């Protein structure tokens, strides 16, 4: 800047460096991504075969399954007697191609690993039955059917 001419953006030490600009762009992109979570709970959630139970109830809050776009973990809320539970199913990219859909007030039967998160009951689904349909999400050990090159839709 000693040449006597005014400083211009993009010149000298204040110019954005390609690496810095790329890193900043990546950070901003990652911050804009929706979290693979519901509430403060990050997924994948643990699956404990020792806590597997079957729960019957009614869908209170139907899941929204978006095809394409960013991966999202699909979950819904159900009422089973006096108890309200969050049921975690699996990723949208696994459920959408199978035509999976639930509506509020659908009667469901869910088998899965029961746990408590932040004092609230959660069921990590292994299998769900509804409207004379059935969808298996995990094997008996709790391994996701979407989790690896050998696995795929049931």
PDB file of C-alpha atoms in Angstrom:
ATOM      1  CA  UNK A   1       0.000   0.000   0.000  1.00  0.00           C
ATOM      2  CA  UNK A   2       2.992   2.208  -0.286  1.00  0.00           C
ATOM      3  CA  UNK A   3       2.425   2.788  -4.007  1.00  0.00           C
ATOM      4  CA  UNK A   4       0.289   5.834  -3.296  1.00  0.00           C
ATOM      5  CA  UNK A   5      -2.869   4.337  -4.717  1.00  0.00           C
ATOM      6  CA  UNK A   6      -5.890   3.533  -2.501  1.00  0.00           C
ATOM      7  CA  UNK A   7      -6.317   0.045  -1.093  1.00  0.00           C
ATOM      8  CA  UNK A   8      -8.876  -2.142  -2.860  1.00  0.00           C
ATOM      9  CA  UNK A   9     -10.735  -5.175  -1.516  1.00  0.00           C
ATOM     10  CA  UNK A  10      -8.883  -8.318  -2.482  1.00  0.00           C
ATOM     11  CA  UNK A  11      -5.438  -6.773  -2.280  1.00  0.00           C
ATOM     12  CA  UNK A  12      -2.780  -7.102   0.351  1.00  0.00           C
ATOM     13  CA  UNK A  13      -2.842  -8.936   3.668  1.00  0.00           C
ATOM     14  CA  UNK A  14      -6.558  -8.366   4.259  1.00  0.00           C
ATOM     15  CA  UNK A  15      -7.539 -10.306   1.142  1.00  0.00           C
ATOM     16  CA  UNK A  16      -9.523 -13.471   1.852  1.00  0.00           C
ATOM     17  CA  UNK A  17      -7.342 -16.509   1.398  1.00  0.00           C
ATOM     18  CA  UNK A  18      -8.902 -19.461  -0.483  1.00  0.00           C
ATOM     19  CA  UNK A  19      -8.341 -21.852   2.440  1.00  0.00           C
ATOM     20  CA  UNK A  20      -9.821 -19.438   4.988  1.00  0.00           C
ATOM     21  CA  UNK A  21     -12.818 -18.694   2.775  1.00  0.00           C
ATOM     22  CA  UNK A  22     -13.394 -22.412   2.147  1.00  0.00           C
ATOM     23  CA  UNK A  23     -13.170 -23.214   5.850  1.00  0.00           C
ATOM     24  CA  UNK A  24     -15.577 -20.407   6.704  1.00  0.00           C
ATOM     25  CA  UNK A  25     -17.994 -21.657   4.034  1.00  0.00           C
ATOM     26  CA  UNK A  26     -17.823 -25.200   5.408  1.00  0.00           C
ATOM     27  CA  UNK A  27     -18.461 -24.024   8.981  1.00  0.00           C
ATOM     28  CA  UNK A  28     -21.448 -21.939   7.891  1.00  0.00           C
ATOM     29  CA  UNK A  29     -22.829 -24.881   5.899  1.00  0.00           C
ATOM     30  CA  UNK A  30     -22.479 -27.283   8.833  1.00  0.00           C
ATOM     31  CA  UNK A  31     -24.160 -24.811  11.179  1.00  0.00           C
ATOM     32  CA  UNK A  32     -27.104 -24.554   8.791  1.00  0.00           C
ATOM     33  CA  UNK A  33     -27.744 -28.318   8.784  1.00  0.00           C
ATOM     34  CA  UNK A  34     -30.650 -29.584  10.854  1.00  0.00           C
ATOM     35  CA  UNK A  35     -29.465 -31.765  13.673  1.00  0.00           C
ATOM     36  CA  UNK A  36     -30.205 -35.473  13.561  1.00  0.00           C
ATOM     37  CA  UNK A  37     -31.999 -35.065  16.827  1.00  0.00           C
ATOM     38  CA  UNK A  38     -35.278 -34.414  18.478  1.00  0.00           C
ATOM     39  CA  UNK A  39     -35.150 -32.044  21.394  1.00  0.00           C
ATOM     40  CA  UNK A  40     -31.682 -32.313  22.849  1.00  0.00           C
ATOM     41  CA  UNK A  41     -31.333 -36.031  22.070  1.00  0.00           C
ATOM     42  CA  UNK A  42     -28.756 -36.963  19.458  1.00  0.00           C
ATOM     43  CA  UNK A  43     -29.140 -40.136  17.445  1.00  0.00           C
ATOM     44  CA  UNK A  44     -28.273 -42.938  17.012  1.00  0.00           C
ATOM     45  CA  UNK A  45     -29.797 -43.954  20.279  1.00  0.00           C
ATOM     46  CA  UNK A  46     -28.601 -47.036  22.116  1.00  0.00           C
ATOM     47  CA  UNK A  47     -30.512 -50.273  21.618  1.00  0.00           C
ATOM     48  CA  UNK A  48     -30.421 -52.669  24.571  1.00  0.00           C
ATOM     49  CA  UNK A  49     -31.907 -56.114  23.792  1.00  0.00           C
ATOM     50  CA  UNK A  50     -32.443 -56.561  27.563  1.00  0.00           C
ATOM     51  CA  UNK A  51     -35.032 -53.749  27.593  1.00  0.00           C
ATOM     52  CA  UNK A  52     -37.088 -54.869  24.573  1.00  0.00           C
ATOM     53  CA  UNK A  53     -40.819 -54.557  25.090  1.00  0.00           C
ATOM     54  CA  UNK A  54     -43.967 -54.360  22.959  1.00  0.00           C
ATOM     55  CA  UNK A  55     -46.250 -51.359  23.360  1.00  0.00           C
ATOM     56  CA  UNK A  56     -49.696 -50.850  21.823  1.00  0.00           C
ATOM     57  CA  UNK A  57     -51.249 -47.436  21.458  1.00  0.00           C
ATOM     58  CA  UNK A  58     -52.396 -44.589  19.253  1.00  0.00           C
ATOM     59  CA  UNK A  59     -50.303 -42.184  17.181  1.00  0.00           C
ATOM     60  CA  UNK A  60     -50.581 -38.700  18.673  1.00  0.00           C
ATOM     61  CA  UNK A  61     -48.085 -36.837  16.522  1.00  0.00           C
ATOM     62  CA  UNK A  62     -47.563 -38.456  13.106  1.00  0.00           C
ATOM     63  CA  UNK A  63     -44.054 -38.450  11.651  1.00  0.00           C
ATOM     64  CA  UNK A  64     -43.175 -36.367   8.628  1.00  0.00           C
ATOM     65  CA  UNK A  65     -41.056 -38.315   6.160  1.00  0.00           C
ATOM     66  CA  UNK A  66     -39.263 -36.185   3.598  1.00  0.00           C
ATOM     67  CA  UNK A  67     -37.800 -37.877   0.533  1.00  0.00           C
ATOM     68  CA  UNK A  68     -34.448 -36.646  -0.635  1.00  0.00           C
ATOM     69  CA  UNK A  69     -32.686 -33.765   0.972  1.00  0.00           C
ATOM     70  CA  UNK A  70     -30.756 -34.129   4.172  1.00  0.00           C
ATOM     71  CA  UNK A  71     -30.908 -37.304   6.252  1.00  0.00           C
ATOM     72  CA  UNK A  72     -33.284 -37.046   9.203  1.00  0.00           C
ATOM     73  CA  UNK A  73     -34.134 -39.532  11.915  1.00  0.00           C
ATOM     74  CA  UNK A  74     -37.898 -40.178  11.836  1.00  0.00           C
ATOM     75  CA  UNK A  75     -39.764 -40.327  15.131  1.00  0.00           C
ATOM     76  CA  UNK A  76     -43.326 -39.920  16.367  1.00  0.00           C
ATOM     77  CA  UNK A  77     -45.281 -39.605  19.590  1.00  0.00           C
ATOM     78  CA  UNK A  78     -47.724 -42.267  20.730  1.00  0.00           C
ATOM     79  CA  UNK A  79     -50.109 -42.649  23.650  1.00  0.00           C
ATOM     80  CA  UNK A  80     -50.151 -46.066  25.340  1.00  0.00           C
ATOM     81  CA  UNK A  81     -52.714 -45.990  28.125  1.00  0.00           C
ATOM     82  CA  UNK A  82     -51.785 -43.146  30.468  1.00  0.00           C
ATOM     83  CA  UNK A  83     -48.223 -42.955  29.093  1.00  0.00           C
ATOM     84  CA  UNK A  84     -46.922 -40.852  26.214  1.00  0.00           C
ATOM     85  CA  UNK A  85     -43.775 -42.105  24.456  1.00  0.00           C
ATOM     86  CA  UNK A  86     -41.484 -40.944  21.700  1.00  0.00           C
ATOM     87  CA  UNK A  87     -40.852 -43.736  19.193  1.00  0.00           C
ATOM     88  CA  UNK A  88     -37.647 -43.523  17.146  1.00  0.00           C
ATOM     89  CA  UNK A  89     -37.914 -45.397  13.833  1.00  0.00           C
ATOM     90  CA  UNK A  90     -35.001 -44.818  11.470  1.00  0.00           C
ATOM     91  CA  UNK A  91     -33.683 -42.482   8.771  1.00  0.00           C
ATOM     92  CA  UNK A  92     -36.025 -40.900   6.229  1.00  0.00           C
ATOM     93  CA  UNK A  93     -33.990 -42.294   3.328  1.00  0.00           C
ATOM     94  CA  UNK A  94     -34.688 -45.830   4.596  1.00  0.00           C
ATOM     95  CA  UNK A  95     -38.417 -45.342   5.295  1.00  0.00           C
ATOM     96  CA  UNK A  96     -39.511 -43.183   2.329  1.00  0.00           C
ATOM     97  CA  UNK A  97     -38.791 -45.687  -0.490  1.00  0.00           C
ATOM     98  CA  UNK A  98     -40.890 -48.273   1.346  1.00  0.00           C
ATOM     99  CA  UNK A  99     -43.949 -46.033   1.326  1.00  0.00           C
ATOM    100  CA  UNK A 100     -44.053 -45.885   5.123  1.00  0.00           C
ATOM    101  CA  UNK A 101     -46.602 -43.446   6.523  1.00  0.00           C
ATOM    102  CA  UNK A 102     -48.591 -43.010   9.707  1.00  0.00           C
ATOM    103  CA  UNK A 103     -51.468 -40.683  10.521  1.00  0.00           C
ATOM    104  CA  UNK A 104     -52.616 -39.267  13.819  1.00  0.00           C
ATOM    105  CA  UNK A 105     -55.000 -41.698  15.581  1.00  0.00           C
ATOM    106  CA  UNK A 106     -53.577 -44.768  13.789  1.00  0.00           C
ATOM    107  CA  UNK A 107     -53.388 -47.759  16.113  1.00  0.00           C
ATOM    108  CA  UNK A 108     -49.849 -49.114  16.322  1.00  0.00           C
ATOM    109  CA  UNK A 109     -47.923 -51.902  17.972  1.00  0.00           C
ATOM    110  CA  UNK A 110     -44.226 -51.168  18.425  1.00  0.00           C
ATOM    111  CA  UNK A 111     -41.545 -53.566  19.644  1.00  0.00           C
ATOM    112  CA  UNK A 112     -38.303 -51.939  20.669  1.00  0.00           C
ATOM    113  CA  UNK A 113     -35.747 -51.055  23.288  1.00  0.00           C
ATOM    114  CA  UNK A 114     -37.192 -48.909  26.043  1.00  0.00           C
ATOM    115  CA  UNK A 115     -35.099 -46.174  27.633  1.00  0.00           C
ATOM    116  CA  UNK A 116     -35.471 -42.921  29.506  1.00  0.00           C
ATOM    117  CA  UNK A 117     -34.041 -39.695  28.118  1.00  0.00           C
ATOM    118  CA  UNK A 118     -34.281 -36.531  30.155  1.00  0.00           C
ATOM    119  CA  UNK A 119     -36.866 -38.319  32.300  1.00  0.00           C
ATOM    120  CA  UNK A 120     -39.103 -39.134  29.328  1.00  0.00           C
ATOM    121  CA  UNK A 121     -39.862 -42.612  27.950  1.00  0.00           C
ATOM    122  CA  UNK A 122     -38.420 -43.410  24.527  1.00  0.00           C
ATOM    123  CA  UNK A 123     -38.817 -46.559  22.462  1.00  0.00           C
ATOM    124  CA  UNK A 124     -36.128 -47.284  19.853  1.00  0.00           C
ATOM    125  CA  UNK A 125     -38.218 -49.341  17.440  1.00  0.00           C
ATOM    126  CA  UNK A 126     -37.163 -52.752  16.164  1.00  0.00           C
ATOM    127  CA  UNK A 127     -40.503 -53.428  14.454  1.00  0.00           C
ATOM    128  CA  UNK A 128     -43.766 -51.560  13.976  1.00  0.00           C
ATOM    129  CA  UNK A 129     -47.193 -52.959  13.049  1.00  0.00           C
ATOM    130  CA  UNK A 130     -50.114 -50.797  11.932  1.00  0.00           C
ATOM    131  CA  UNK A 131     -53.133 -51.034   9.634  1.00  0.00           C
ATOM    132  CA  UNK A 132     -52.382 -54.696   8.746  1.00  0.00           C
ATOM    133  CA  UNK A 133     -48.823 -53.687   7.769  1.00  0.00           C
ATOM    134  CA  UNK A 134     -45.497 -54.480   9.361  1.00  0.00           C
ATOM    135  CA  UNK A 135     -42.056 -52.936   9.034  1.00  0.00           C
ATOM    136  CA  UNK A 136     -38.894 -54.385  10.532  1.00  0.00           C
ATOM    137  CA  UNK A 137     -36.249 -51.765  11.332  1.00  0.00           C
ATOM    138  CA  UNK A 138     -33.615 -53.674  13.308  1.00  0.00           C
ATOM    139  CA  UNK A 139     -32.534 -57.258  13.814  1.00  0.00           C
ATOM    140  CA  UNK A 140     -33.012 -59.044  17.152  1.00  0.00           C
ATOM    141  CA  UNK A 141     -29.724 -57.638  18.460  1.00  0.00           C
ATOM    142  CA  UNK A 142     -30.807 -54.102  17.593  1.00  0.00           C
ATOM    143  CA  UNK A 143     -28.553 -53.622  14.581  1.00  0.00           C
ATOM    144  CA  UNK A 144     -30.241 -51.249  12.114  1.00  0.00           C
ATOM    145  CA  UNK A 145     -31.257 -52.857   8.826  1.00  0.00           C
ATOM    146  CA  UNK A 146     -30.052 -49.719   7.052  1.00  0.00           C
ATOM    147  CA  UNK A 147     -26.575 -49.894   8.632  1.00  0.00           C
ATOM    148  CA  UNK A 148     -24.105 -51.311   6.134  1.00  0.00           C
ATOM    149  CA  UNK A 149     -23.457 -52.568   2.640  1.00  0.00           C
ATOM    150  CA  UNK A 150     -25.016 -55.987   3.327  1.00  0.00           C
ATOM    151  CA  UNK A 151     -28.191 -54.500   4.762  1.00  0.00           C
ATOM    152  CA  UNK A 152     -31.147 -52.975   2.997  1.00  0.00           C
ATOM    153  CA  UNK A 153     -34.896 -52.639   3.175  1.00  0.00           C
ATOM    154  CA  UNK A 154     -36.574 -55.762   4.555  1.00  0.00           C
TER     155      UNK A 154
END
